Coordinates of C-alpha atoms in Angstrom, one line a residue:
M1 CA 15.8 12.3 99.0
A2 CA 12.3 11.2 99.1
S3 CA 11.8 12.8 95.7
A4 CA 14.7 10.8 94.3
G5 CA 13.3 7.7 95.8
S6 CA 9.9 8.3 94.4
S7 CA 11.2 9.0 90.9
S8 CA 13.3 5.8 91.2
S9 CA 10.3 3.8 92.2
H10 CA 8.2 5.3 89.4
S11 CA 10.8 4.3 86.8
A12 CA 11.0 0.8 88.2
S13 CA 7.3 0.4 88.0
H14 CA 7.2 1.8 84.5
S15 CA 9.9 -0.6 83.3
A16 CA 8.1 -3.5 85.0
S17 CA 4.9 -2.5 83.2
I18 CA 6.7 -2.6 79.8
H19 CA 8.0 -6.1 80.4
M20 CA 4.9 -7.4 82.1
P21 CA 1.7 -7.6 80.2
P22 CA -1.3 -5.8 81.7
S23 CA -3.8 -7.9 83.4
Y24 CA -6.6 -7.2 80.8
L25 CA -4.6 -9.0 78.1
D26 CA -4.9 -12.2 80.2
S27 CA -8.7 -11.9 79.9
V28 CA -8.7 -11.9 76.0
P29 CA -9.3 -15.3 74.6
V30 CA -6.8 -16.9 72.2
E31 CA -9.5 -17.3 69.5
T32 CA -10.1 -13.5 69.5
L33 CA -6.3 -13.0 69.1
V34 CA -6.2 -15.5 66.3
Q35 CA -9.1 -13.8 64.6
H36 CA -7.4 -10.4 65.0
L37 CA -4.2 -11.9 63.5
L38 CA -6.2 -13.3 60.5
D39 CA -8.0 -10.0 60.0
A40 CA -4.6 -8.2 60.0
K41 CA -3.2 -10.7 57.4
R42 CA -6.3 -10.2 55.3
S43 CA -6.0 -6.4 55.6
L44 CA -2.3 -6.6 54.5
S45 CA -3.3 -8.9 51.6
S46 CA -6.1 -6.6 50.5
M47 CA -3.6 -3.7 50.6
G48 CA -1.4 -5.7 48.1
L49 CA -4.5 -6.2 46.0
V50 CA -5.3 -2.5 46.1
L51 CA -1.8 -1.6 45.1
R52 CA -2.0 -4.1 42.2
A53 CA -5.4 -2.7 41.2
N54 CA -3.9 0.8 41.2
E55 CA -1.1 -0.4 39.0
L56 CA -3.5 -2.1 36.6
V57 CA -5.6 1.1 36.4
H58 CA -2.5 3.1 35.5
V59 CA -1.5 0.5 32.8
A60 CA -5.1 0.5 31.5
R61 CA -5.2 4.3 31.3
H62 CA -1.8 4.3 29.5
A63 CA -3.1 1.6 27.0
H64 CA -6.3 3.6 26.5
E65 CA -4.3 6.8 25.7
E66 CA -2.1 4.8 23.3
S67 CA -5.3 3.3 21.6
V68 CA -6.7 6.8 21.2
I69 CA -3.5 8.0 19.6
L70 CA -3.4 4.9 17.4
K71 CA -7.0 5.5 16.4
A72 CA -6.2 9.1 15.4
Q73 CA -3.2 8.0 13.4
T74 CA -5.2 5.2 11.8
Q75 CA -7.9 7.6 10.7
F76 CA -5.3 9.9 9.3
L77 CA -3.7 7.1 7.3
R78 CA -7.1 5.8 6.2
R79 CA -8.1 9.3 4.9
G80 CA -4.7 9.5 3.1
I81 CA -5.0 6.0 1.6
S82 CA -8.6 6.8 0.5
E83 CA -7.4 10.0 -1.2
Q84 CA -4.6 8.0 -2.9
M85 CA -7.1 5.4 -4.0
R86 CA -9.3 8.2 -5.5
L87 CA -6.2 9.6 -7.2
L88 CA -5.2 6.2 -8.5
L89 CA -8.7 5.5 -9.8
R90 CA -8.7 8.9 -11.6
I91 CA -5.3 8.1 -13.1
R92 CA -6.5 4.7 -14.1
K93 CA -9.5 6.2 -15.8
D94 CA -7.3 8.7 -17.7
L95 CA -4.9 5.9 -18.7
M96 CA -7.8 3.8 -20.0
R97 CA -9.1 6.8 -21.9
T98 CA -5.7 7.6 -23.3
Y99 CA -5.1 3.9 -24.2
D100 CA -8.5 3.6 -25.9
D101 CA -7.9 6.9 -27.8
G102 CA -4.4 5.7 -28.8
K103 CA -5.7 2.3 -29.8
R104 CA -8.5 3.9 -31.9
E105 CA -6.0 6.3 -33.5
F106 CA -3.6 3.5 -34.2
K107 CA -6.3 1.4 -35.9
Q108 CA -7.2 4.5 -38.0
I109 CA -3.6 5.0 -39.0
I110 CA -3.3 1.3 -40.0
K111 CA -6.5 1.6 -42.1
T112 CA -5.1 4.8 -43.7
L113 CA -1.8 3.0 -44.4
D114 CA -3.6 0.0 -45.8
A115 CA -5.7 2.3 -48.1
T116 CA -2.5 4.2 -49.1
N117 CA -0.7 0.9 -49.8
S118 CA -3.7 -0.3 -51.9
R119 CA -3.6 3.0 -53.9
L120 CA 0.2 2.6 -54.3
E121 CA -0.3 -0.9 -55.6
D122 CA -3.0 0.3 -58.0
T123 CA -0.7 3.2 -59.2
M124 CA 2.2 0.7 -59.7
N125 CA -0.1 -1.6 -61.7
V126 CA -1.2 1.3 -63.8
L127 CA 2.5 2.3 -64.3
R128 CA 3.4 -1.3 -65.1
G129 CA 0.7 -1.5 -67.7
Q130 CA 1.6 1.8 -69.3
G131 CA 4.3 1.3 -71.8
V132 CA 6.7 3.9 -73.0
D133 CA 6.0 4.9 -76.6
S134 CA 8.9 4.0 -79.0
A135 CA 9.2 7.7 -79.9
F136 CA 10.4 8.4 -76.4
R137 CA 13.1 5.7 -76.2
P138 CA 16.1 4.8 -78.2
A139 CA 15.6 2.3 -81.1
D140 CA 17.8 -0.4 -79.7
E141 CA 16.2 -0.3 -76.2
E142 CA 13.7 -3.0 -75.3
K143 CA 10.2 -2.3 -74.5
R144 CA 9.7 -0.6 -71.1
S145 CA 6.9 0.5 -68.9
L146 CA 6.6 3.7 -66.8
L147 CA 7.2 1.5 -63.7
D148 CA 10.8 0.9 -64.9
F149 CA 11.5 4.6 -64.1
V150 CA 10.3 4.2 -60.5
D151 CA 12.8 3.1 -57.8
E152 CA 10.8 0.0 -56.6
A153 CA 13.5 -0.9 -54.1
Q154 CA 13.0 2.4 -52.3
V155 CA 9.2 1.8 -52.2
D156 CA 9.8 -1.7 -50.8
R157 CA 12.2 -0.3 -48.2
M158 CA 9.6 2.2 -47.1
R159 CA 7.0 -0.6 -46.8
E160 CA 9.4 -2.7 -44.8
A161 CA 10.3 0.2 -42.5
L162 CA 6.6 0.8 -41.9
K163 CA 6.0 -2.9 -41.1
V164 CA 9.0 -3.0 -38.7
N165 CA 7.8 0.2 -36.9
I166 CA 4.2 -1.2 -36.6
Q167 CA 5.5 -4.5 -35.3
A168 CA 7.8 -2.7 -32.8
L169 CA 4.9 -0.6 -31.6
Q170 CA 2.7 -3.7 -31.2
V171 CA 5.5 -5.4 -29.2
I172 CA 5.7 -2.3 -26.9
V173 CA 1.9 -2.2 -26.5
T174 CA 1.2 -5.9 -26.1
P175 CA 2.6 -6.3 -22.6
Y176 CA 0.2 -3.5 -21.4
I177 CA -3.0 -4.8 -22.8
I178 CA -5.8 -3.2 -20.7
K179 CA -9.2 -4.8 -21.0
D180 CA -12.1 -4.6 -18.6
G181 CA -10.1 -2.9 -15.9
W182 CA -7.3 -5.5 -16.0
A183 CA -3.7 -4.6 -17.0
M184 CA -1.6 -7.4 -18.2
F185 CA 2.1 -7.1 -18.0
N186 CA 4.3 -10.1 -18.7
H187 CA 1.2 -12.3 -18.3
N188 CA 0.8 -11.3 -14.6
P189 CA -2.7 -9.9 -14.1
I190 CA -3.0 -6.7 -12.0
T191 CA -6.6 -5.8 -11.1
Y192 CA -7.8 -2.3 -10.5
G193 CA -10.7 -1.6 -8.1

């Protein structure tokens, strides 16, 4: 029974020590306890800051990864745009050369047509001045020239058709006047380069 009594007294002293503060706590001053409490609060606060800093590091790393990806994409696009610009400049150069060649050829055709028209006028004047000898025409017929045997209406229709076609071509070309690297279309300038 003594053992039961000793175990009962041990449990009673143990439960009393849980509820009763040890005597060394009475010797700790209140200022020290307050200081420990403030230090514990600061420690908890710095733990929150450490967690926030960790979160910021993860966000910054993610932003850095995105910026590296965007940089690579931007460089790819820049190379593509540069290549397209080189291609467009080559096309522009070829278009300018073609336009200049066409313009030169068109001027040459106009000169040739003017010279041909001048020769036609000269020929018609020669025919107009060349009368038909009376031996080659009936006696009751009035005096005629060689031009009377030419269908002048057909010559005039041919001239008018050429004029209409030249004017139509000029109407088509006029909106695309290219001069000194500028293309004009409907009077809205578009610059190249």
